[in-house]
Coordinates of C-alpha atoms and ligand atoms in Angstrom, one line a residue:
Chain A
M124 CA 0.1 0.3 -0.4
T125 CA 2.7 2.3 0.9
S126 CA 5.0 1.6 -0.9
T127 CA 3.0 1.9 -4.4
R128 CA 2.2 5.5 -2.9
N129 CA 5.9 5.6 -2.2
V130 CA 6.8 4.5 -5.6
A131 CA 4.6 6.6 -7.5
L132 CA 5.4 10.1 -5.4
T133 CA 8.8 8.7 -6.2
I134 CA 8.2 9.2 -10.2
G135 CA 6.6 12.3 -10.2
L136 CA 9.0 14.2 -8.1
L137 CA 11.0 12.9 -11.1
C138 CA 9.3 14.2 -13.8
V139 CA 8.2 17.6 -11.5
S140 CA 12.3 17.9 -11.5
L141 CA 12.7 16.8 -15.0
A142 CA 10.3 19.0 -16.3
G143 CA 11.6 22.0 -14.4
W144 CA 15.0 21.2 -15.7
E145 CA 13.8 21.2 -19.3
G146 CA 11.4 24.1 -18.9
A147 CA 14.8 26.1 -17.2
V148 CA 17.1 25.3 -20.0
R149 CA 14.9 26.0 -22.8
L150 CA 13.4 30.1 -20.5
L151 CA 16.8 30.6 -20.4
A152 CA 18.6 29.6 -23.1
V153 CA 21.5 28.3 -21.8
P154 CA 23.8 27.2 -24.3
I155 CA 24.0 23.4 -25.0
Y156 CA 27.8 22.9 -24.2
I157 CA 27.3 24.4 -21.2
V158 CA 23.9 22.5 -19.1
P159 CA 22.2 20.1 -21.8
P160 CA 18.4 19.5 -21.3
P161 CA 17.2 16.3 -19.8
S162 CA 15.6 15.2 -23.8
R163 CA 19.2 15.9 -24.9
V164 CA 21.2 13.5 -22.5
V165 CA 18.3 10.7 -22.7
V166 CA 19.3 11.5 -27.1
A167 CA 22.8 10.7 -26.4
L168 CA 22.0 7.9 -24.0
W169 CA 20.3 6.5 -27.3
R170 CA 22.0 6.8 -30.0
G171 CA 25.6 6.1 -27.7
F172 CA 23.1 2.5 -26.6
A173 CA 22.2 2.3 -30.8
S174 CA 25.4 2.6 -31.8
G175 CA 27.5 0.3 -29.2
L176 CA 29.8 2.8 -28.5
Y177 CA 28.2 2.7 -24.9
P178 CA 28.0 -1.2 -24.3
R179 CA 31.5 -1.5 -25.1
H180 CA 33.1 1.3 -23.0
L181 CA 30.6 -0.2 -19.9
V182 CA 31.7 -3.9 -19.9
Y183 CA 35.2 -2.6 -20.2
T184 CA 35.1 0.0 -17.3
L185 CA 33.1 -2.8 -15.5
T186 CA 35.6 -5.3 -15.7
E187 CA 38.7 -3.1 -15.1
T188 CA 36.6 -2.4 -11.7
V189 CA 35.9 -5.5 -10.9
L190 CA 39.3 -7.5 -11.1
G191 CA 40.4 -4.3 -9.4
F192 CA 37.9 -4.6 -6.9
L193 CA 38.6 -8.4 -6.0
L194 CA 42.6 -8.0 -6.7
G195 CA 42.2 -5.1 -4.1
A196 CA 39.7 -7.1 -1.4
A197 CA 42.4 -10.0 -1.6
L198 CA 44.8 -7.9 -1.3
G199 CA 43.0 -5.8 1.8
F200 CA 41.9 -9.3 3.5
S201 CA 45.1 -10.7 3.6
L202 CA 47.0 -7.6 4.8
G203 CA 44.3 -7.8 7.5
I204 CA 45.2 -11.1 8.5
A205 CA 48.6 -10.8 8.7
V206 CA 48.5 -7.9 11.1
A207 CA 45.5 -8.9 13.3
S208 CA 47.2 -12.3 13.9
S209 CA 51.0 -10.7 14.3
R210 CA 52.2 -8.2 16.7
Y211 CA 55.4 -8.2 14.5
I212 CA 53.7 -7.4 10.9
E213 CA 52.0 -4.9 13.1
Y214 CA 54.5 -3.0 14.2
F215 CA 56.9 -2.9 11.6
V216 CA 55.0 -3.0 8.4
Y217 CA 51.7 -1.3 9.8
P218 CA 53.2 1.9 9.7
Y219 CA 54.2 2.2 6.0
I220 CA 50.8 1.0 5.1
V221 CA 48.9 3.5 6.8
M222 CA 51.4 6.1 5.9
F223 CA 50.7 5.0 1.6
Q224 CA 47.3 5.4 2.8
S225 CA 47.5 8.9 3.5
L226 CA 49.4 10.0 -0.1
P227 CA 46.3 10.9 -2.5
K228 CA 46.4 7.7 -4.6
V229 CA 45.1 10.2 -7.4
A230 CA 48.6 10.8 -7.6
L231 CA 50.1 7.8 -8.5
A232 CA 48.1 6.9 -11.3
P233 CA 50.2 8.8 -13.6
L234 CA 53.1 7.0 -12.8
I235 CA 51.2 3.7 -12.7
V236 CA 50.0 4.5 -16.4
I237 CA 53.9 4.2 -16.8
W238 CA 54.3 1.1 -15.0
F239 CA 51.4 -1.0 -16.3
G240 CA 50.8 0.7 -19.9
L241 CA 47.5 2.2 -21.2
G242 CA 45.5 -0.8 -21.3
L243 CA 43.9 -3.0 -18.5
A244 CA 46.4 -3.6 -16.0
S245 CA 47.3 -0.1 -15.3
K246 CA 43.5 0.2 -13.8
V247 CA 43.0 -2.8 -12.3
V248 CA 46.1 -2.3 -10.2
N249 CA 44.9 1.9 -9.3
A250 CA 40.9 0.5 -8.9
A251 CA 43.0 -2.3 -6.3
L252 CA 45.3 0.1 -4.6
V253 CA 42.4 2.2 -4.1
A254 CA 40.6 0.1 -2.4
F255 CA 42.3 -2.0 -0.5
F256 CA 42.6 -0.1 2.8
P257 CA 38.8 0.0 4.0
L258 CA 38.9 -3.9 3.2
M259 CA 42.1 -4.0 5.4
V260 CA 41.3 -1.7 8.3
N261 CA 38.1 -3.7 8.7
T262 CA 39.4 -7.1 8.3
M263 CA 41.8 -6.1 11.1
V264 CA 38.6 -5.1 13.4
G265 CA 36.6 -7.7 13.0
L266 CA 38.9 -10.3 13.8
R267 CA 40.3 -8.4 16.8
S268 CA 37.1 -7.6 17.8
A269 CA 35.7 -11.3 18.8
D270 CA 34.6 -11.7 22.4
E271 CA 35.9 -12.6 25.4
D272 CA 33.8 -15.0 26.2
R273 CA 33.7 -16.9 23.6
V274 CA 37.7 -17.3 23.7
S275 CA 38.0 -18.2 27.2
L276 CA 35.1 -21.5 26.1
M277 CA 37.0 -22.2 22.8
R278 CA 40.2 -22.0 24.8
A279 CA 38.7 -24.2 27.9
L280 CA 37.3 -26.6 25.2
A281 CA 41.5 -26.5 24.5
A282 CA 41.1 -25.6 21.2
S283 CA 44.4 -24.4 19.5
E284 CA 44.9 -21.1 18.0
P285 CA 44.0 -21.8 14.4
Q286 CA 41.1 -23.4 15.9
I287 CA 40.0 -20.3 17.5
F288 CA 40.8 -18.6 14.5
W289 CA 38.3 -20.5 11.7
M290 CA 35.6 -21.7 13.7
L291 CA 35.3 -18.1 16.1
R292 CA 37.3 -15.0 14.8
L293 CA 36.9 -15.4 10.8
P294 CA 33.3 -15.8 10.9
G295 CA 33.1 -13.1 13.2
A296 CA 35.2 -10.5 11.4
L297 CA 33.1 -11.3 8.5
P298 CA 30.3 -8.4 8.8
F299 CA 33.3 -5.9 9.3
V300 CA 34.6 -7.6 6.4
M301 CA 31.2 -7.1 4.4
A302 CA 31.0 -3.3 5.5
G303 CA 34.6 -3.3 3.7
L304 CA 33.5 -4.3 0.2
D305 CA 30.7 -2.8 0.5
V306 CA 33.0 0.6 0.3
A307 CA 35.8 -1.0 -1.7
V308 CA 33.6 -1.7 -4.6
I309 CA 32.8 1.9 -5.1
L310 CA 36.9 3.2 -4.3
A311 CA 37.4 0.8 -7.5
L312 CA 35.1 2.3 -9.8
I313 CA 36.7 5.5 -9.1
G314 CA 40.1 4.3 -9.4
A315 CA 39.5 2.8 -12.5
I316 CA 37.8 6.0 -14.0
V317 CA 40.9 8.0 -12.8
G318 CA 43.3 5.9 -14.5
E319 CA 41.3 6.2 -17.6
F320 CA 41.4 9.9 -17.2
V321 CA 45.6 9.7 -17.0
G322 CA 45.9 7.6 -20.6
A323 CA 44.0 4.9 -21.8
Q324 CA 41.8 3.7 -25.0
H325 CA 38.9 2.6 -23.6
G326 CA 36.4 2.9 -20.7
L327 CA 33.6 5.0 -19.8
G328 CA 36.6 7.5 -18.5
M329 CA 37.9 7.7 -21.3
L330 CA 34.7 8.8 -23.2
I331 CA 34.3 11.4 -20.7
Q332 CA 37.6 12.7 -21.5
S333 CA 37.1 12.9 -25.1
M334 CA 33.5 13.7 -25.0
N335 CA 35.1 16.9 -23.1
F336 CA 37.8 17.7 -25.5
T337 CA 34.6 17.8 -28.6
M338 CA 32.6 19.8 -25.9
D339 CA 29.7 16.8 -26.1
V340 CA 28.1 17.9 -23.0
S341 CA 24.9 15.7 -23.3
G342 CA 27.0 13.2 -24.1
Q343 CA 29.1 13.8 -20.5
F344 CA 25.8 14.1 -19.3
S345 CA 25.1 11.0 -20.4
V346 CA 27.9 8.8 -19.6
L347 CA 28.0 10.0 -15.7
L348 CA 24.5 8.5 -15.4
L349 CA 25.1 5.5 -16.8
L350 CA 28.4 5.5 -14.0
S351 CA 25.9 6.4 -11.2
V352 CA 24.3 3.7 -12.3
L353 CA 27.1 1.3 -12.7
G354 CA 27.8 2.2 -9.1
L355 CA 24.5 1.4 -7.8
A356 CA 24.6 -2.0 -9.9
L357 CA 27.5 -2.2 -8.0
N358 CA 26.8 -1.7 -4.1
K359 CA 23.4 -3.8 -4.5
G360 CA 25.8 -7.0 -5.9
I361 CA 27.4 -6.1 -2.4
A362 CA 23.7 -6.2 -0.6
V363 CA 23.2 -9.5 -2.2
L364 CA 26.1 -11.0 -1.1
R365 CA 26.2 -9.8 2.1
R366 CA 22.7 -11.3 2.9
R367 CA 24.1 -14.6 1.8
V368 CA 27.0 -13.9 3.8
L369 CA 25.3 -12.9 7.2
F370 CA 21.9 -14.9 6.7
W371 CA 22.5 -15.3 10.4
D372 CA 23.1 -12.1 11.7
P373 CA 20.1 -10.5 13.1
S374 CA 20.5 -7.4 11.7
V375 CA 20.5 -8.3 8.4
K376 CA 18.1 -10.0 8.7
S377 CA 15.6 -8.3 9.9
R378 CA 16.6 -5.5 7.5
S379 CA 15.7 -7.3 4.7
D380 CA 12.3 -9.0 6.2
A381 CA 11.5 -4.8 6.8
L382 CA 12.1 -3.9 3.0
Chain B
M162 CA 34.2 -41.9 50.9
A163 CA 34.3 -41.6 47.0
A164 CA 37.7 -41.2 44.8
T165 CA 38.5 -37.0 44.5
A166 CA 37.4 -35.0 41.9
I167 CA 38.6 -31.8 42.4
S168 CA 41.2 -30.7 45.2
V169 CA 42.4 -27.3 45.7
A170 CA 44.8 -26.7 48.6
G171 CA 46.4 -23.2 49.1
V172 CA 45.4 -21.4 46.1
A173 CA 46.2 -17.6 46.2
M174 CA 45.7 -15.9 43.0
R175 CA 46.7 -11.7 42.6
Y176 CA 46.1 -9.8 39.3
A177 CA 48.8 -8.0 38.0
A178 CA 47.2 -4.3 37.5
R179 CA 49.0 -0.8 36.4
G180 CA 51.8 -1.5 39.4
A181 CA 49.0 -2.2 41.6
S182 CA 48.1 -5.1 42.0
V183 CA 45.0 -7.0 43.1
A184 CA 44.6 -10.2 45.4
A185 CA 41.4 -11.9 44.6
L186 CA 41.7 -15.3 46.1
A187 CA 43.9 -15.6 49.7
D188 CA 43.5 -18.9 50.3
M189 CA 41.0 -21.1 49.1
S190 CA 41.1 -25.8 50.1
F191 CA 38.5 -27.8 49.3
D192 CA 37.8 -31.0 48.0
V193 CA 34.9 -32.2 46.0
A194 CA 34.5 -35.9 45.9
E195 CA 33.5 -37.9 42.0
R196 CA 30.0 -37.5 41.7
E197 CA 29.0 -34.6 44.3
F198 CA 27.4 -31.7 43.7
V199 CA 28.9 -28.6 45.4
A200 CA 28.1 -25.0 45.3
I201 CA 30.2 -22.0 45.8
V202 CA 28.0 -18.7 47.0
G203 CA 30.1 -15.7 48.1
P204 CA 29.7 -11.4 47.9
S205 CA 30.4 -9.8 44.1
G206 CA 34.2 -9.6 43.4
C207 CA 35.3 -12.4 46.4
G208 CA 36.9 -14.3 43.4
K209 CA 34.1 -17.0 42.9
S210 CA 35.2 -16.8 38.5
T211 CA 38.9 -16.2 39.4
L212 CA 38.8 -20.0 41.0
L213 CA 37.1 -21.3 38.3
K214 CA 38.8 -19.8 35.7
I215 CA 41.9 -21.7 37.4
L216 CA 40.0 -24.6 37.9
A217 CA 39.2 -24.7 33.8
G218 CA 42.8 -23.8 32.7
L219 CA 42.9 -20.9 32.0
L220 CA 44.4 -19.2 34.2
P221 CA 47.3 -20.5 36.6
P222 CA 47.1 -19.5 40.2
T223 CA 50.0 -17.3 42.1
R224 CA 50.5 -19.7 44.7
G225 CA 48.5 -23.4 45.9
E226 CA 48.2 -26.0 43.8
A227 CA 44.4 -27.0 42.6
R228 CA 43.8 -30.8 40.9
L229 CA 41.6 -32.5 38.6
R230 CA 41.7 -36.1 39.3
G231 CA 44.8 -36.6 40.4
T232 CA 46.7 -34.6 38.3
P233 CA 48.1 -30.4 38.7
I234 CA 46.0 -28.5 36.3
A235 CA 48.6 -27.7 33.0
G236 CA 46.2 -25.7 31.4
P237 CA 42.4 -26.9 29.8
R238 CA 41.6 -30.5 29.9
R239 CA 39.1 -32.1 28.0
D240 CA 37.5 -33.7 30.6
I241 CA 35.7 -30.4 32.0
G242 CA 32.4 -29.2 30.8
V243 CA 32.4 -24.9 31.4
V244 CA 29.2 -22.6 31.8
F245 CA 29.7 -19.3 32.0
Q246 CA 27.3 -16.3 33.4
A247 CA 26.0 -15.6 29.8
P248 CA 25.2 -18.0 27.6
V249 CA 28.2 -17.7 25.1
L250 CA 26.6 -19.1 22.0
F251 CA 27.7 -18.9 18.7
P252 CA 25.6 -16.5 16.2
W253 CA 26.7 -18.5 13.1
R254 CA 26.0 -21.7 14.4
T255 CA 22.3 -22.9 14.6
V256 CA 21.4 -25.0 18.1
L257 CA 22.1 -28.3 17.1
D258 CA 25.9 -27.0 15.9
N259 CA 26.6 -24.9 18.9
V260 CA 25.6 -28.1 20.9
L261 CA 28.5 -29.5 18.9
L262 CA 30.9 -27.3 19.4
P263 CA 32.8 -29.4 21.5
V264 CA 32.7 -31.9 19.5
D265 CA 34.3 -30.0 16.4
V266 CA 36.3 -28.8 18.4
Q267 CA 38.1 -32.1 19.7
G268 CA 37.5 -33.8 16.6
L269 CA 35.1 -36.3 18.1
P270 CA 33.3 -38.5 15.2
R271 CA 29.4 -36.3 14.5
D272 CA 27.4 -38.4 13.3
R273 CA 27.0 -40.1 16.8
H274 CA 27.4 -37.2 19.4
R275 CA 24.6 -35.7 17.0
R276 CA 22.1 -38.5 18.5
A277 CA 23.4 -37.9 22.1
A278 CA 22.8 -33.9 21.0
L279 CA 19.4 -34.7 19.6
D280 CA 18.5 -36.3 22.9
L281 CA 19.6 -33.6 24.7
L282 CA 18.0 -30.7 23.6
A283 CA 14.6 -33.4 23.5
L284 CA 15.8 -33.5 27.5
V285 CA 15.7 -30.1 28.3
G286 CA 12.2 -29.2 26.3
L287 CA 14.0 -27.2 23.2
E288 CA 12.8 -30.0 20.6
G289 CA 11.7 -28.3 17.1
F290 CA 14.6 -25.8 17.7
E291 CA 17.3 -28.2 16.5
Q292 CA 18.3 -25.6 13.4
R293 CA 17.1 -21.8 14.6
Y294 CA 19.6 -19.6 15.7
P295 CA 20.8 -19.1 19.2
W296 CA 19.1 -14.9 18.5
E297 CA 15.4 -16.3 18.1
L298 CA 15.6 -18.2 21.3
S299 CA 14.8 -16.6 24.5
G300 CA 17.2 -15.8 27.3
G301 CA 16.7 -18.9 29.1
M302 CA 16.0 -21.2 26.5
Q303 CA 20.1 -19.7 25.1
Q304 CA 21.4 -20.9 28.3
R305 CA 20.0 -24.4 28.2
V306 CA 21.4 -24.7 25.3
S307 CA 24.8 -23.9 26.7
I308 CA 24.4 -26.1 29.7
I309 CA 24.3 -29.3 27.4
R310 CA 27.1 -28.1 25.5
A311 CA 28.7 -28.6 28.1
L312 CA 27.4 -32.3 28.3
I313 CA 27.7 -33.2 25.4
H314 CA 31.4 -34.4 24.7
D315 CA 30.1 -36.2 27.6
P316 CA 33.1 -34.5 30.4
A317 CA 33.3 -36.1 34.2
M318 CA 33.2 -32.9 35.4
L319 CA 31.0 -29.5 35.1
L320 CA 32.0 -25.8 36.0
M321 CA 29.3 -23.8 36.2
D322 CA 29.5 -19.6 36.4
E323 CA 26.5 -18.1 38.0
P324 CA 24.9 -20.2 35.1
F325 CA 20.9 -18.6 35.9
G326 CA 22.1 -15.3 37.8
A327 CA 20.9 -13.6 34.4
L328 CA 17.2 -15.3 34.7
D329 CA 14.4 -14.2 36.2
A330 CA 13.2 -16.1 39.2
M331 CA 11.0 -17.8 38.2
T332 CA 12.9 -19.1 34.9
R333 CA 15.7 -19.7 36.9
E334 CA 13.3 -22.2 39.7
L335 CA 12.5 -24.6 36.1
M336 CA 16.2 -24.0 35.4
N337 CA 17.3 -25.6 38.5
L338 CA 14.9 -28.5 38.8
E339 CA 16.2 -29.6 35.0
L340 CA 19.1 -29.1 36.1
Q341 CA 19.2 -31.5 39.4
R342 CA 17.0 -33.8 36.9
I343 CA 20.3 -33.5 34.2
W344 CA 22.5 -34.4 37.4
L345 CA 20.9 -37.2 38.6
E346 CA 20.7 -39.1 35.3
R347 CA 24.1 -38.2 34.6
K348 CA 25.9 -38.2 37.5
K349 CA 28.5 -36.3 36.5
T350 CA 30.8 -34.0 40.0
V351 CA 29.2 -30.4 39.9
L352 CA 30.9 -27.2 40.5
F353 CA 28.1 -24.2 40.9
I354 CA 28.6 -21.0 41.8
T355 CA 26.0 -18.9 42.3
H356 CA 24.9 -15.7 44.4
S357 CA 21.6 -17.2 45.3
I358 CA 22.4 -18.5 48.5
P359 CA 18.8 -20.5 48.5
E360 CA 19.7 -21.8 44.8
A361 CA 22.8 -23.6 46.0
V362 CA 21.0 -24.6 49.3
F363 CA 18.6 -26.2 46.5
L364 CA 20.8 -28.0 44.7
A365 CA 24.2 -28.5 46.2
D366 CA 25.3 -31.6 48.5
R367 CA 27.3 -29.7 50.1
V368 CA 27.8 -26.0 50.1
L369 CA 31.0 -23.6 50.7
V370 CA 30.6 -19.7 51.2
M371 CA 33.4 -17.6 50.5
T372 CA 34.9 -14.8 52.6
P373 CA 34.6 -11.3 50.9
R374 CA 37.2 -10.4 48.6
P375 CA 40.3 -11.6 48.3
G376 CA 38.4 -15.1 49.0
A377 CA 39.0 -17.7 51.3
I378 CA 36.3 -20.5 52.6
M379 CA 35.2 -19.7 55.4
D380 CA 32.3 -22.1 55.9
D381 CA 30.8 -26.3 54.6
V382 CA 27.7 -26.4 55.3
A383 CA 26.6 -30.1 54.1
V384 CA 23.1 -30.1 53.3
R385 CA 20.6 -33.6 54.2
L386 CA 18.4 -33.3 51.9
P387 CA 16.9 -36.5 49.9
R388 CA 17.0 -36.7 45.9
P389 CA 15.0 -35.8 43.7
R390 CA 14.4 -32.4 45.5
S391 CA 10.7 -30.5 44.8
L392 CA 10.2 -26.9 44.7
D393 CA 8.3 -27.4 48.6
A394 CA 12.0 -28.8 49.5
M395 CA 12.9 -24.9 50.4
S396 CA 9.9 -24.6 52.7
T397 CA 11.7 -27.5 55.1
S398 CA 13.2 -26.7 57.8
E399 CA 16.6 -28.2 56.9
F400 CA 16.5 -25.7 54.1
G401 CA 15.8 -22.9 56.3
G402 CA 18.2 -24.1 58.5
C403 CA 21.2 -23.9 56.1
V404 CA 19.7 -20.8 54.7
A405 CA 19.7 -19.0 57.6
R406 CA 23.2 -20.8 58.7
I407 CA 25.1 -18.9 55.5
R408 CA 23.1 -15.8 55.9
A409 CA 24.2 -15.3 59.8
R410 CA 28.3 -16.4 58.5
F411 CA 27.6 -13.4 56.0
N412 CA 26.1 -10.8 58.4
A413 CA 29.2 -11.6 60.6
Q414 CA 31.4 -10.6 57.8
G415 CA 30.1 -7.6 57.1
G416 CA 26.9 -8.4 55.1
V417 CA 25.7 -9.4 51.7
D418 CA 25.5 -7.9 48.4
A419 CA 22.3 -10.2 46.9
Ligands
ATP568 N1 41.9 -9.5 34.6 C1 42.1 -8.7 35.8 N2 42.4 -8.5 36.4 C2 42.6 -7.5 37.6 N3 41.9 -7.6 38.6 C3 41.3 -8.8 37.8 C4 40.8 -9.6 37.5 N4 39.3 -10.3 36.8 C5 39.3 -10.2 38.3 N5 40.1 -9.4 39.1 C6 39.0 -9.0 40.4 O1 39.6 -9.3 41.3 C7 38.9 -9.9 41.5 C8 37.9 -10.7 42.1 O2 37.2 -11.2 40.3 P1 36.0 -12.1 40.3 O3 35.8 -12.1 38.6 O4 36.4 -13.7 40.2 O5 35.0 -11.9 41.7 P2 33.8 -12.6 41.2 O6 33.8 -13.5 42.3 O7 33.3 -13.6 40.3 O8 32.6 -11.3 41.4 P3 31.0 -11.5 41.0 O9 30.0 -12.9 41.7 O10 30.9 -9.6 40.8 O11 31.5 -12.4 39.5 C9 38.1 -8.7 41.7 O12 38.5 -8.0 42.8 C10 38.6 -8.3 40.9 O13 38.2 -6.8 41.0
MG569 MG1 31.9 -13.7 38.2

């Protein structure tokens, strides 16, 4: 009942604001190379898809993002485990990781393109470097947050340290890991786009830049729209994964029931 | 006299805490016979949980020696079951898998113990909840799960640290009856820590009374009530006498907290 009303309201609001945008641009005679009317953006989107240009670049950027995300997640997860389980690694390695993290990584992108070329590899590396940190920190915090009573229980059962890790710490860290993945996937997309800006032959980021040179602002708007939909889809993907992995977590359960 | 299951001789414990050190146990000595049910009562902070951790092998005592069935405690052992004040269940395991945790940790055959777990769950009235998750259970149900988890690998001894402390009075009485029934059926050695004098007297063959911190035993009260005891046992003069005697010991020491 309420949900159908909310959907109607959302669509209505969207229509009104789009109409307002269209009207304002036409009424004030804003040049099309500054702000295009929504109708132009839709036309650009349609042309891009019909010509097969957008799907090709979309798939390319998606591939970069997913590969970079997987690489960064694997890196962040294993570093998180390493730092959480060894005082030495925490003492000797962690400060460098934090130093590296405080560097604006966008500034690294030109170097990475020099090292890894204009192709897929440099975007994947860039995405991975931007994405790994939140996952590492969350994995670390998650592994350390194991409840003291549960650890005592495992110890009282004469469990070994590996058993405590696999049966208690790791499953207990999963809610934190999933929250880290949530952030990491969007960061991976940003990393891939930045990489494309610096130097690329394919991808939505490269498309935006070449449109910028030809002053095709409606085209840029349409690609931006595409990027935000892509980000949303990646986010939804993680949400689905999260519900699968954390089926036992009452907070996840109640949230999905409420929807 | 039966063989000795737990023997504590001159055990003292000091915690080192930022320069200062806290004496938790002063000088504890007592024996528990095989298949005996012994309760320990004492004011809050007198070192009851500390004692239990020492017996569970989680904490080496500063002084003295504790033995289980004749061997000095050198670390956690597999022939004891521990029940903590909180249920301490794993939220990602079903009720059945929570009960089977000791089986998984100790690498025992799962199928045989699965049957035993189902029997135990039925014994405490949790039939039909085997595949539920802990958060779908009430506090009392969770605590029942944690008790049968301590029984699943059939340990000779049970160490229980205020297992019913968080429950309301009525659930608590039911759980006391249930624990007595389990104990009569399985005849294990039980060391049961509690704040509640009536609970201790109702359940135990002997009640050890502790002084305030640093803890030591100040009285050893034998409860001569026939088994199985029903809640009516609480209105007998033997029950009243034991409770009054323990209370008097506390009052002489400067009051009880509960
Ligand atoms: N890890 C620790 N480090 C320092 N001091 C501790 C530690 N654990 C307990 N203590 C101290 O030792 C004393 C005994 O603690 P313990 O937990 O054994 O008491 P308790 O009898 O179980 O109390 P309660 O009935 O409230 O559970 C307390 O005064 C406490 O402050
Ligand atoms: Mg305690």
